[in-house]
GROMACS .gro file of C-alpha atoms in nm:
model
  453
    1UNK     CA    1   0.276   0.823   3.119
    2UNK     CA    2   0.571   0.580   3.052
    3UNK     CA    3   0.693   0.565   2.721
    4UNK     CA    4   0.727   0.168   2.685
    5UNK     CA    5   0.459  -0.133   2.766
    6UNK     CA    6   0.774  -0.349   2.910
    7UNK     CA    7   0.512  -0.559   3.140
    8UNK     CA    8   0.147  -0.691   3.099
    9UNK     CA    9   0.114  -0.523   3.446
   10UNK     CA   10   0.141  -0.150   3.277
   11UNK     CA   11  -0.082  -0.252   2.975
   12UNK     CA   12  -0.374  -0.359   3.218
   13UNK     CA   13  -0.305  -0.028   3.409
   14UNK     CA   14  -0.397   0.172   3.100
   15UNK     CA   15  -0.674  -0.038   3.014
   16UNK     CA   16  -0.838  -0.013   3.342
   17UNK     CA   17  -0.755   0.412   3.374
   18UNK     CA   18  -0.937   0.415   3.039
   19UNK     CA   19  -1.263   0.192   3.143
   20UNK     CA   20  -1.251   0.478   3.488
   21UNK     CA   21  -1.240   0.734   3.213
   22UNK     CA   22  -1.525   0.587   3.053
   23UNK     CA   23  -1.768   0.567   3.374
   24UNK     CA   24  -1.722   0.947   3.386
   25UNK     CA   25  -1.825   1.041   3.035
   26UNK     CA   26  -2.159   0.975   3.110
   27UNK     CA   27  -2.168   1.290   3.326
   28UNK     CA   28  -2.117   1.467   3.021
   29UNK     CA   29  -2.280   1.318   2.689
   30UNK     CA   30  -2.656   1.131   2.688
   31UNK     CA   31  -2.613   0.723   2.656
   32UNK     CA   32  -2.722   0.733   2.285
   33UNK     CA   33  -2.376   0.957   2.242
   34UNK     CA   34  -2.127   0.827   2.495
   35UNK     CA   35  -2.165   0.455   2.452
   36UNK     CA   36  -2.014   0.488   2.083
   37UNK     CA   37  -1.772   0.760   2.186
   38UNK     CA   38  -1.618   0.563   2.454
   39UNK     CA   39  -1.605   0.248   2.201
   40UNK     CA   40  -1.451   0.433   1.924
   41UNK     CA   41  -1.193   0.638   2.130
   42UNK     CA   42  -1.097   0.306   2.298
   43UNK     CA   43  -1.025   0.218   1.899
   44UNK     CA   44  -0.868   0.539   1.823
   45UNK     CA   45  -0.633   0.583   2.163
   46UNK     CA   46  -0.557   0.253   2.358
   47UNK     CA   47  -0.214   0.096   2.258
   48UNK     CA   48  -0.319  -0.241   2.072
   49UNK     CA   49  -0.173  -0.512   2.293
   50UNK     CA   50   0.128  -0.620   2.441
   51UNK     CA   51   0.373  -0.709   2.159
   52UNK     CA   52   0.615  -0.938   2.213
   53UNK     CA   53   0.980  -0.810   2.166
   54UNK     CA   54   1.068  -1.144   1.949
   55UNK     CA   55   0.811  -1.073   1.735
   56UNK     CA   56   0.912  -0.711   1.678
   57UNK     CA   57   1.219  -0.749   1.499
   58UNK     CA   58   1.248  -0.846   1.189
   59UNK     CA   59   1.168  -0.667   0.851
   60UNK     CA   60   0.771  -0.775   0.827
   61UNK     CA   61   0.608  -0.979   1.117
   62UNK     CA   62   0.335  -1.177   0.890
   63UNK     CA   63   0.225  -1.412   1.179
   64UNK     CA   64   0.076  -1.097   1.366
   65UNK     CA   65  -0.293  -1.173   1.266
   66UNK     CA   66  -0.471  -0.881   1.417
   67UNK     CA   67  -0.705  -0.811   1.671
   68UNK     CA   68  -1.047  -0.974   1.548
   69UNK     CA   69  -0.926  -1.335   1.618
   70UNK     CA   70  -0.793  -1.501   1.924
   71UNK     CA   71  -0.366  -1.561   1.880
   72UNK     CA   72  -0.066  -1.534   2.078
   73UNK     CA   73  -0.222  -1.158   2.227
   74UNK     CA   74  -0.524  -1.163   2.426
   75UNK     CA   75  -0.486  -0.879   2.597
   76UNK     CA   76  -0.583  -0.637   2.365
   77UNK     CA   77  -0.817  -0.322   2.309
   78UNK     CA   78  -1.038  -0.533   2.075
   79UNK     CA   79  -1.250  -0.649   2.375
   80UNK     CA   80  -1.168  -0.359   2.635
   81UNK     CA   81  -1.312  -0.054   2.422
   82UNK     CA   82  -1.588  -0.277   2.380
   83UNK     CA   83  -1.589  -0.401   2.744
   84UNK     CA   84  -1.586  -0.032   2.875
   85UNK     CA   85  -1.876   0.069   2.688
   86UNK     CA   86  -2.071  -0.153   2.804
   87UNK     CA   87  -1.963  -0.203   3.182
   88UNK     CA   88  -2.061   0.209   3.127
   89UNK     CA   89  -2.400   0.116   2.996
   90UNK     CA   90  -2.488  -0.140   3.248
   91UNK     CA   91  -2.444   0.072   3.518
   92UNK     CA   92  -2.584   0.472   3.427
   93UNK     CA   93  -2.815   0.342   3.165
   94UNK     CA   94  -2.979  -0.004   3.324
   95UNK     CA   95  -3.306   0.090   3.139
   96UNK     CA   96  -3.187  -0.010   2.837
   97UNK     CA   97  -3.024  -0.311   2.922
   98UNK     CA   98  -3.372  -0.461   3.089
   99UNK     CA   99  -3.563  -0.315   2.758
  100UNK     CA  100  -3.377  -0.505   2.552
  101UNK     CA  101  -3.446  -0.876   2.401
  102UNK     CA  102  -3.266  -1.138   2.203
  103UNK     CA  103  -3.414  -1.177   1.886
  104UNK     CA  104  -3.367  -1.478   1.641
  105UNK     CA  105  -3.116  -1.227   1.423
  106UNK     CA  106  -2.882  -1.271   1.752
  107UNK     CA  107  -2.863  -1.659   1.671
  108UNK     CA  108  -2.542  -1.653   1.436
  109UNK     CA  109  -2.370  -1.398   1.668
  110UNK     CA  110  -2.422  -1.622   1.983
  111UNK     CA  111  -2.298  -1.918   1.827
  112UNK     CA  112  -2.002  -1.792   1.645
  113UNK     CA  113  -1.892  -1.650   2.014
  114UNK     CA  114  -1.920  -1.981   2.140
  115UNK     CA  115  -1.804  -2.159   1.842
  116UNK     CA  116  -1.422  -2.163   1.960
  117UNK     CA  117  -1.504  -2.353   2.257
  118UNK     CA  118  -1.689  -2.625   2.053
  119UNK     CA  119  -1.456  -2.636   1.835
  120UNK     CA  120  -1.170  -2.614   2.018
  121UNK     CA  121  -1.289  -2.928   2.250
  122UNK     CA  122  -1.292  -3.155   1.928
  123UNK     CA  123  -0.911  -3.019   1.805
  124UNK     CA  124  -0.642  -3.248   1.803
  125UNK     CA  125  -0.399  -2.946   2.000
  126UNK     CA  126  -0.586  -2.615   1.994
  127UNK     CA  127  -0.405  -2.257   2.044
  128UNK     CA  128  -0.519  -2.094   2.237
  129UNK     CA  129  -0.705  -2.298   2.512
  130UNK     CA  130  -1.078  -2.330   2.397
  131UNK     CA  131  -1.175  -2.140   2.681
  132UNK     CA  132  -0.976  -1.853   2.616
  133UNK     CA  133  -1.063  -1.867   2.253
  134UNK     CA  134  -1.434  -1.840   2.322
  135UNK     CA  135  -1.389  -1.529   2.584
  136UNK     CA  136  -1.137  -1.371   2.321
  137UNK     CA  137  -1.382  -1.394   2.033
  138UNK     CA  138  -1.767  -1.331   2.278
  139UNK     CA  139  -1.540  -0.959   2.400
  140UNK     CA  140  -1.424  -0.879   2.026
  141UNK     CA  141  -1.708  -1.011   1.862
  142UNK     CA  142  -1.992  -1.028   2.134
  143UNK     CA  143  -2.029  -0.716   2.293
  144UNK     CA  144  -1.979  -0.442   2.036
  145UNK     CA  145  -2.269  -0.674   1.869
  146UNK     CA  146  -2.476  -0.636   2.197
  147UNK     CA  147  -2.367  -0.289   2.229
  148UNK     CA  148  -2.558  -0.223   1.910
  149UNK     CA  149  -2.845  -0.394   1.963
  150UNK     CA  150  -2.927  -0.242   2.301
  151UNK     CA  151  -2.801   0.118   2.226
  152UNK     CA  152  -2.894   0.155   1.839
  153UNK     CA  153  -3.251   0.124   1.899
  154UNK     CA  154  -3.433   0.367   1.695
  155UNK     CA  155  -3.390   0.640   1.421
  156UNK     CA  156  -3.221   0.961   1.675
  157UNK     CA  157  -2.983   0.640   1.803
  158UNK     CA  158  -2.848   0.539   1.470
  159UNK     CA  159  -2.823   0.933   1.381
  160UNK     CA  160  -2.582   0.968   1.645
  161UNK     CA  161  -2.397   0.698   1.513
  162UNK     CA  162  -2.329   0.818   1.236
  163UNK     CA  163  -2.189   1.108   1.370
  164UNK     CA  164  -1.975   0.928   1.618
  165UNK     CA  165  -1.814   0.786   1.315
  166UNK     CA  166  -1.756   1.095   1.137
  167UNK     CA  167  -1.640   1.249   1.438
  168UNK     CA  168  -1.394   0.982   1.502
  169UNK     CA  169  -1.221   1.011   1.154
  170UNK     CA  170  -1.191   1.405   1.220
  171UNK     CA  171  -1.009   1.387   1.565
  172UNK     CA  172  -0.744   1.257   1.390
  173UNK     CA  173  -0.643   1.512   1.139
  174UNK     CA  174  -0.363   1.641   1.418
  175UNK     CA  175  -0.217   1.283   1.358
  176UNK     CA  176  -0.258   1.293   0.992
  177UNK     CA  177  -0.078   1.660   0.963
  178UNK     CA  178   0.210   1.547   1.156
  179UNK     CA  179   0.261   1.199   1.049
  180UNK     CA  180   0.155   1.240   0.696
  181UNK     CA  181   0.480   1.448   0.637
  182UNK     CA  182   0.719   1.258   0.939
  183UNK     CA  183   0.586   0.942   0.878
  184UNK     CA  184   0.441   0.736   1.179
  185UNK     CA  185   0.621   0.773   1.515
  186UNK     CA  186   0.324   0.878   1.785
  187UNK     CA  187   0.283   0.491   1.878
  188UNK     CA  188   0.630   0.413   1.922
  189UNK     CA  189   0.695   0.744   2.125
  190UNK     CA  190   0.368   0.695   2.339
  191UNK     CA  191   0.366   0.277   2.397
  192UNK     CA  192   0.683   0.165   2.235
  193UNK     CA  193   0.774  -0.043   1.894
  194UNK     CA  194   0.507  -0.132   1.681
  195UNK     CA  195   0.591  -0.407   1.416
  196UNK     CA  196   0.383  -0.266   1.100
  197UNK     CA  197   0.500   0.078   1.147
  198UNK     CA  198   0.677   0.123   0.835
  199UNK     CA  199   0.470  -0.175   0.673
  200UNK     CA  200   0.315   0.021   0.363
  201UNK     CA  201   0.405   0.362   0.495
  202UNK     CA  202   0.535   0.560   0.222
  203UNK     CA  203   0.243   0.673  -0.024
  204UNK     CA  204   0.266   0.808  -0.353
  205UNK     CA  205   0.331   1.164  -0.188
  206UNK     CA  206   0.449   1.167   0.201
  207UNK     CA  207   0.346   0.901   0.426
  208UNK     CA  208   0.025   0.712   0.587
  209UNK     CA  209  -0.074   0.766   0.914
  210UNK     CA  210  -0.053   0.491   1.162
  211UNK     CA  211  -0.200   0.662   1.459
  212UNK     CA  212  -0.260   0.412   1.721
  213UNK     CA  213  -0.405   0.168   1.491
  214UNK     CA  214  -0.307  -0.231   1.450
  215UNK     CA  215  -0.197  -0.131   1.096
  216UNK     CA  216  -0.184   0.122   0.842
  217UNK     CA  217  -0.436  -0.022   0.648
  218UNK     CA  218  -0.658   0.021   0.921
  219UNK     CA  219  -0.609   0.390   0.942
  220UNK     CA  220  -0.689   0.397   0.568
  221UNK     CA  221  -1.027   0.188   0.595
  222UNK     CA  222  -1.117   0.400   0.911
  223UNK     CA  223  -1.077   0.697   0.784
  224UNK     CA  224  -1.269   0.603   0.438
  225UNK     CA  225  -1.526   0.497   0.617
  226UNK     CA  226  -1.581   0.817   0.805
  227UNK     CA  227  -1.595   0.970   0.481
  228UNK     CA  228  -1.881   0.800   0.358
  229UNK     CA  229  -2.097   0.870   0.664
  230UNK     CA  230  -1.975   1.236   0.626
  231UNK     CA  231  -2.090   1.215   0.277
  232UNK     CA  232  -2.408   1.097   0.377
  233UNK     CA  233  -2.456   1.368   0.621
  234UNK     CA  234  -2.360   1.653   0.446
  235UNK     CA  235  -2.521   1.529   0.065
  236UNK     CA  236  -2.672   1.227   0.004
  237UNK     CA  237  -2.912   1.245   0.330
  238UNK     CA  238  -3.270   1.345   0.205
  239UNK     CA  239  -3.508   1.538   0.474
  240UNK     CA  240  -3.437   1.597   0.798
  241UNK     CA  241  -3.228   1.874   0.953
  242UNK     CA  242  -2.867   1.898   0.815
  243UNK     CA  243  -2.596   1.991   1.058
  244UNK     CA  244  -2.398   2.343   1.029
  245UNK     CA  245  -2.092   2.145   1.044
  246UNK     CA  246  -2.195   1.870   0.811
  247UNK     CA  247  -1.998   2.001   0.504
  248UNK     CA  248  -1.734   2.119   0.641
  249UNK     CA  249  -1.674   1.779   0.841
  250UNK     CA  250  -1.723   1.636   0.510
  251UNK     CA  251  -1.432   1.818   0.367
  252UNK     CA  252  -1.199   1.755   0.641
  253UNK     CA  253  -1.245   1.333   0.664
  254UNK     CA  254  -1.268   1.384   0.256
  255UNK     CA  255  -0.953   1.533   0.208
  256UNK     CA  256  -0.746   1.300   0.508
  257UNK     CA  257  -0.894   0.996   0.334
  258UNK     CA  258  -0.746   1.091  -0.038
  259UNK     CA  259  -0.424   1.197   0.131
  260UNK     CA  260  -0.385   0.868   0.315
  261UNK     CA  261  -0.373   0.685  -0.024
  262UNK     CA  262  -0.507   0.374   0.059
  263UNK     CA  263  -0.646   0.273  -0.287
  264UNK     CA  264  -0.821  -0.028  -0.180
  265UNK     CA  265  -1.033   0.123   0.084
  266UNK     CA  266  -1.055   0.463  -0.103
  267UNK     CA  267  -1.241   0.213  -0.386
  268UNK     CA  268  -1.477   0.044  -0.181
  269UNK     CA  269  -1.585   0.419   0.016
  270UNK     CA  270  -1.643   0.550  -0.348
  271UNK     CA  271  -1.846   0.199  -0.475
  272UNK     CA  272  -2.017   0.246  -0.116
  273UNK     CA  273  -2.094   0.623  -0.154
  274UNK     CA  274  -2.207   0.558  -0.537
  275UNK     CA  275  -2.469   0.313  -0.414
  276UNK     CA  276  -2.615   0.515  -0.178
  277UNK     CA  277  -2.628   0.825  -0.447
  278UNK     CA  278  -2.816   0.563  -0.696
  279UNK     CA  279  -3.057   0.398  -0.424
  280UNK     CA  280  -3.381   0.496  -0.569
  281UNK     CA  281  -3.293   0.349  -0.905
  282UNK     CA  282  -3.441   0.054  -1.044
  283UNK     CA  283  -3.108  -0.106  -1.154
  284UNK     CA  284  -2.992  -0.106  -0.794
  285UNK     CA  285  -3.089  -0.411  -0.715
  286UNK     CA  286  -2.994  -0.640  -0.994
  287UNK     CA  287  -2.667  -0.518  -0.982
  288UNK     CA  288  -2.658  -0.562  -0.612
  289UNK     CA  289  -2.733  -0.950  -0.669
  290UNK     CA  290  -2.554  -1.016  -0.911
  291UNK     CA  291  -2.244  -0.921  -0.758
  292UNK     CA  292  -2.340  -1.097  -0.498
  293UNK     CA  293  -2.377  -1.408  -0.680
  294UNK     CA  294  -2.018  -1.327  -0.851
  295UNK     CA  295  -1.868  -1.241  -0.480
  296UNK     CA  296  -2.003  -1.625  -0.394
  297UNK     CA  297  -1.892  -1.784  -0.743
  298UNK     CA  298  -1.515  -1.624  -0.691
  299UNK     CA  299  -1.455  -1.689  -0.318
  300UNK     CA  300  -1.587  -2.093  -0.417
  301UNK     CA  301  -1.325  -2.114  -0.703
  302UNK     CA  302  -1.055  -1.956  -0.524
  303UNK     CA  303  -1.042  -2.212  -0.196
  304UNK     CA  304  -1.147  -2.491  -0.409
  305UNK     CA  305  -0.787  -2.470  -0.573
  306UNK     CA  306  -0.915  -2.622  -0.860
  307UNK     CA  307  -0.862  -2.255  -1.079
  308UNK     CA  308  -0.711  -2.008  -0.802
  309UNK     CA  309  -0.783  -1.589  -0.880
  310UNK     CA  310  -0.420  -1.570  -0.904
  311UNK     CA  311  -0.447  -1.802  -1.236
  312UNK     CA  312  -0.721  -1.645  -1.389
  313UNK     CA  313  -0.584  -1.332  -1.339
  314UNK     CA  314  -0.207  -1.396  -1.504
  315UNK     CA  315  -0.381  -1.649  -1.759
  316UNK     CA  316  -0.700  -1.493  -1.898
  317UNK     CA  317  -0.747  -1.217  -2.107
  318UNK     CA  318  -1.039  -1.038  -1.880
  319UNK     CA  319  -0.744  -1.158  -1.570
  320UNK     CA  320  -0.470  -0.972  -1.721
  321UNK     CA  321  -0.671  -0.665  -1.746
  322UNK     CA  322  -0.804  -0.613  -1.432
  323UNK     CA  323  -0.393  -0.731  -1.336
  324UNK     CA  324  -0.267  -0.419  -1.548
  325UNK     CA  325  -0.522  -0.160  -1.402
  326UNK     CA  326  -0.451  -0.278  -1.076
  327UNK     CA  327  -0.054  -0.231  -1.145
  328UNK     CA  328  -0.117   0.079  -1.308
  329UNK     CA  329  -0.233   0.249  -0.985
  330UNK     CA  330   0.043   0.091  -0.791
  331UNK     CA  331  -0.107  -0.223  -0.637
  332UNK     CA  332   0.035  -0.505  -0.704
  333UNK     CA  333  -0.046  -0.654  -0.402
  334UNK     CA  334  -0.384  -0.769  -0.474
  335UNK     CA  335  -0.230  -1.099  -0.661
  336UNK     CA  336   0.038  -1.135  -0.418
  337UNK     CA  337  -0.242  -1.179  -0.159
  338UNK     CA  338  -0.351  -1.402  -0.389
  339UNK     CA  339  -0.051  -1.624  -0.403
  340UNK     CA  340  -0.020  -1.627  -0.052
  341UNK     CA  341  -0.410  -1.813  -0.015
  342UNK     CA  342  -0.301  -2.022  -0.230
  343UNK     CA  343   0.027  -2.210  -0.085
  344UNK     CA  344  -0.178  -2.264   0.232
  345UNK     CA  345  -0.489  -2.383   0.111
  346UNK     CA  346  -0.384  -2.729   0.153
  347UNK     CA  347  -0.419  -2.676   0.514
  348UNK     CA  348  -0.774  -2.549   0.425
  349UNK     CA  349  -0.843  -2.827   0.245
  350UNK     CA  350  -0.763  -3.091   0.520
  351UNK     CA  351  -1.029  -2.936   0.788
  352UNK     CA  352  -1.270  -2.750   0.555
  353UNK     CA  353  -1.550  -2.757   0.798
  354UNK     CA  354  -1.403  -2.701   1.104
  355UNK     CA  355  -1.044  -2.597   1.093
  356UNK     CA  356  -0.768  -2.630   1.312
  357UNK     CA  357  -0.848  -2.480   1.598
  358UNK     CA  358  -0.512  -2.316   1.618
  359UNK     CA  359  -0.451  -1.936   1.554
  360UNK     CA  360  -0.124  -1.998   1.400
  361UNK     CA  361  -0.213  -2.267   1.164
  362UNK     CA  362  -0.009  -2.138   0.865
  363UNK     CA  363   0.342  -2.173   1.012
  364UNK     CA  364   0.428  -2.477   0.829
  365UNK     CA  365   0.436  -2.241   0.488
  366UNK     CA  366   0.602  -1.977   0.616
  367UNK     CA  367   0.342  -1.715   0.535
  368UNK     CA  368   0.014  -1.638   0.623
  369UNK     CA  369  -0.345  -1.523   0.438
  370UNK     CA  370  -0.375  -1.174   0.436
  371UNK     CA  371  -0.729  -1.152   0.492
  372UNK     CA  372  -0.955  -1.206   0.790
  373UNK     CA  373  -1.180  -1.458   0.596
  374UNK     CA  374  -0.911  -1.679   0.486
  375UNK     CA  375  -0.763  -1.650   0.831
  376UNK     CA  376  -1.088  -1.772   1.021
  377UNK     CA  377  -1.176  -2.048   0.735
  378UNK     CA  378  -0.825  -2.201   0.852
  379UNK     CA  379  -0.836  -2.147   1.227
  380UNK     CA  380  -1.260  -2.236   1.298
  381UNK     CA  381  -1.312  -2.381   0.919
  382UNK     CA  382  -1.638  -2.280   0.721
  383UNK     CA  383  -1.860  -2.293   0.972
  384UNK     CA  384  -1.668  -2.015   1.195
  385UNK     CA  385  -1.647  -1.812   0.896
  386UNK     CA  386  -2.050  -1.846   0.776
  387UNK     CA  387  -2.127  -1.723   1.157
  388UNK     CA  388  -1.872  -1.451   1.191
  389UNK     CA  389  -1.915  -1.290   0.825
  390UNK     CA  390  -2.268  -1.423   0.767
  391UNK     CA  391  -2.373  -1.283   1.151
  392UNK     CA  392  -2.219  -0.906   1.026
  393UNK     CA  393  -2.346  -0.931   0.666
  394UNK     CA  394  -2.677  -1.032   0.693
  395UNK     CA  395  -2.850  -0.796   0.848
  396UNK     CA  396  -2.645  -0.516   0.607
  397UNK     CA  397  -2.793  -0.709   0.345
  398UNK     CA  398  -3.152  -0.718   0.478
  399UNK     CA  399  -3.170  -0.318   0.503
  400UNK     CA  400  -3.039  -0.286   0.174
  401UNK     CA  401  -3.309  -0.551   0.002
  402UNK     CA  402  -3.574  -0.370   0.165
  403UNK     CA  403  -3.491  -0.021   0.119
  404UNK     CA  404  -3.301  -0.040  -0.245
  405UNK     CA  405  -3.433   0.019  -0.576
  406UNK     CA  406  -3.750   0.096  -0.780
  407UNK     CA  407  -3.794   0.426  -0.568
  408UNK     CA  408  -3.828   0.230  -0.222
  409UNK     CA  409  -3.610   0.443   0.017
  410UNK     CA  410  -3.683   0.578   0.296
  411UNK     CA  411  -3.673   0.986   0.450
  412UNK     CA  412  -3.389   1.008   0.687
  413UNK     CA  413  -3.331   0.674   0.693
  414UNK     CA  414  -2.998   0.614   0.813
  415UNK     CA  415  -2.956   0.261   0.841
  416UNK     CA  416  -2.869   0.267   0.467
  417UNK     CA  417  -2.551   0.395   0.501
  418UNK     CA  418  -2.489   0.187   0.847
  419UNK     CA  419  -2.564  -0.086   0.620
  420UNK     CA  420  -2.309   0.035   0.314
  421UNK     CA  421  -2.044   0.106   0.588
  422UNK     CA  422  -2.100  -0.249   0.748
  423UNK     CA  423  -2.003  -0.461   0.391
  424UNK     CA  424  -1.728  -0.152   0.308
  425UNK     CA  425  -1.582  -0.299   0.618
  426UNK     CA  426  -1.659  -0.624   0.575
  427UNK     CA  427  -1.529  -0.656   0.196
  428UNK     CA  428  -1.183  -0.490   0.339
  429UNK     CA  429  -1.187  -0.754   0.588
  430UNK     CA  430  -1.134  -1.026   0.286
  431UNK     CA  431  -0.803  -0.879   0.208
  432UNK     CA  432  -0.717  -0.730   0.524
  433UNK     CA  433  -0.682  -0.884   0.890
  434UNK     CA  434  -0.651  -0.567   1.055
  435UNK     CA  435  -1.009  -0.493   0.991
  436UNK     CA  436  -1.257  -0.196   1.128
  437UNK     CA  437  -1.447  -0.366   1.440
  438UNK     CA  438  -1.694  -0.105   1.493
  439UNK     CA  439  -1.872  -0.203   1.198
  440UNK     CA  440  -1.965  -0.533   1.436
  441UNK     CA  441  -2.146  -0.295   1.676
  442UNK     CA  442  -2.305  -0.132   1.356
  443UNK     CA  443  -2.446  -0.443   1.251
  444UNK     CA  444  -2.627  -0.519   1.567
  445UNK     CA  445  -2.748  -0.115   1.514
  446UNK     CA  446  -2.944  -0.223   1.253
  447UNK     CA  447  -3.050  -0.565   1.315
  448UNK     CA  448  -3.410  -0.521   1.379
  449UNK     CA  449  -3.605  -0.225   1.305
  450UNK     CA  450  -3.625   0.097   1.494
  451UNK     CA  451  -3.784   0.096   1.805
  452UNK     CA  452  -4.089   0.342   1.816
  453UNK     CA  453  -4.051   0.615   2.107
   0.00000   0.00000   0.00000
């Protein structure tokens, strides 16, 4: 294979060998397996897009935004690993596909993906065309949603799920032998420059993987996340017939997850995991809603502008606390995320509701929000953001309400931790922009209750 994506014409080449290569799996695994394998290897394998040479040089490209919202890249694996899976469906599995209806939970998903059009048709000078915008986001955002609701149907569906993920966090421990100690090169030598290579790559000890991820933060939230459906598997999992290889999977995704030091997504597996441990206990859910409520309270303050986080937390006692533990585990970067929210809120501020339409709205300031929610409130304003976050979250958040606390769980159910991993990703996702996808698909997994067989 050639070494360097010089032309679009090579890109679509690989994209379209992979969607052949997907057509064939099914002679091998059973729809309930191969539709998330060929997703997730599309994730874990396809080079991300075509870059740009201008916009590799430089020391840090910040107006890259990632591959969850339409920008200057639109040919990218976002929508083809989810585009493959379910061309694959549609044709070996078409008994699915006519089982299937929409159900009222689809609402927010539907009109997020055609949100960008709307939108974009009111704009003063929207980028990219509205048209474009709305296919970008229905292929990223879309399928892998209807993907999960027509191939996560019932209990043995979301089981292999789950083991899909952990399986795709173990493939890569070649990756994270050799490029934990050399540092990331496999993209570069497979598909040419990538701009975040060396963006956060040295660790406390050796290096974090990049793989063929958008970022490295992205390797460190996928692999996390693998870890807590490992841990699930292998511990936490109550009934049911435990897998031979569950431990020692568990072991392996552990051990790549501490050793790609990612702090912030190593947190949020271990809150995740800690929930699910403690789900039978009364306390559960009041602590569930209240941070809920304090999640809500925050984000509110922070784009009002009227007391930004970054304030409280230089300026108030409890602030400078949470400031020094954070800087005493080496990441200071959580309040210089901050900052950056908060020189382009104005923007915010002028087109609350519906934004600008544009992808690269924060030019003017010469920086950029570093999360995916700050990103979308300034590109398709509140109301793109309540349907994109609130069309992933809610349906996390219904499981967990009905299956948390005062002794209410369920045997074997394993849309609890589909739910967990689904706001892991989607709390990442506030201070990240290269976010994990697949938890999209999960969330249409568990949008309405297993199917009886």
């Amino acid at each position: 294979m050639p070494t360097r994506l010089e032309n679009h014409v090579l890109l679509y080449t690989i994209y379209a060998l992979y969607t052949a290569l997907a057509l064939l799996s099914f002679r091998w695994c059973p729809p309930r397996t191969a539709i998330p394998v060929i997703f997730m290897a599309g994730w874990l394998l396809l080079p991300v897009g075509h870059f740009p040479p201008a916009e590799i040089v430089g020391s840090l490209p910040w107006w890259i935004v990632g591959l969850a919202l339409p920008s200057s890249m639109l040919a990218t694996k976002a929508w083809v690993a989810a585009g493959a899976a379910l061309l694959a469906g549609l044709v070996f599995d078409g008994a699915r596909v006519r089982a299937w209806r929409p159900r009222w939970i689809d609402l927010p998903m539907a009109l997020w993906c055609l949100w960008p059009l709307i939108d974009g048709l009111v704009a003063a000078n929207p980028a990219p065309a509205p048209w474009l915008a709305c296919l970008y986001v229905t292929g990223s955002w879309g399928l892998p949603w209807l993907i999960g609701r027509i191939w996560i149907v019932d209990a043995a569906d979301r089981a292999a799920l789950l083991t899909v993920i952990v399986g795709a966090g173990a493939v890569l421990l070649p990756v994270a032998l050799v490029e934990g100690v050399a540092g990331p090169f496999l993209y570069d030598a497979l598909y040419g420059a990538h701009p975040f290579r060396t963006d956060g790559m040295v660790r406390y000890v050796g290096y974090r993987p990049l793989a063929w991820f958008e970022n490295g933060n992205q390797y460190g939230i996928w692999i996390a996340i693998s870890a807590v459906a490992a841990t699930w598997l292998a511990f936490l999992r109550r009934g049911g017939v435990r897998s031979r290889w569950a431990w020692p999977l568990w072991l392996v995704v552990t051990a790549m997850a501490v050793a790609a030091q990612s702090v912030g997504a190593l947190l949020l597996a271990a809150a995740g995991i800690a929930f699910l441990a403690l789900r039978g206990r009364a306390i559960v859910r009041p602590v569930m809603i209240a941070g809920v409520a304090s999640v809500g309270l925050l984000g509110a303050v922070h784009l009002s502008g009227i007391v930004p986080l970054e304030h409280i937390a230089r300026n108030t006692t409890v602030g400078q606390q949470v400031l020094g533990a954070v800087r005493g585990v080496g990441r200071g970067s959580f309040t210089w995320r901050l900052s950056q929210d908060a020189k382009v809120l104005p923007a915010i501020h002028a087109a609350p509701l519906t934004g600008t339409a544009r992808w690269d709205w924060f030019r003017p300031f010469d920086t950029r929000p570093w999360g995916l929610a700050m990103l979308i409130l300034g590109q398709f304003g509140l109301i793109g953001l309540l349907l994109a976050f609130g069309g992933v979250i809610v349906p996390a958040v219904a499981v967990l309400f009905r299956r948390i606390g005062y002794g209410a769980w369920a045997r074997d159910d394993d849309a609890l931790p589909l739910a967990v991993i689904v706001l892991v990703a989607m709390a990442d996702a506030t201070l990240n922009s290269f976010v994990y996808l697949p938890a999209i698909l999960i969330a249409g997994g568990i949008a309405v209750r297993p199917r009886q067989r």
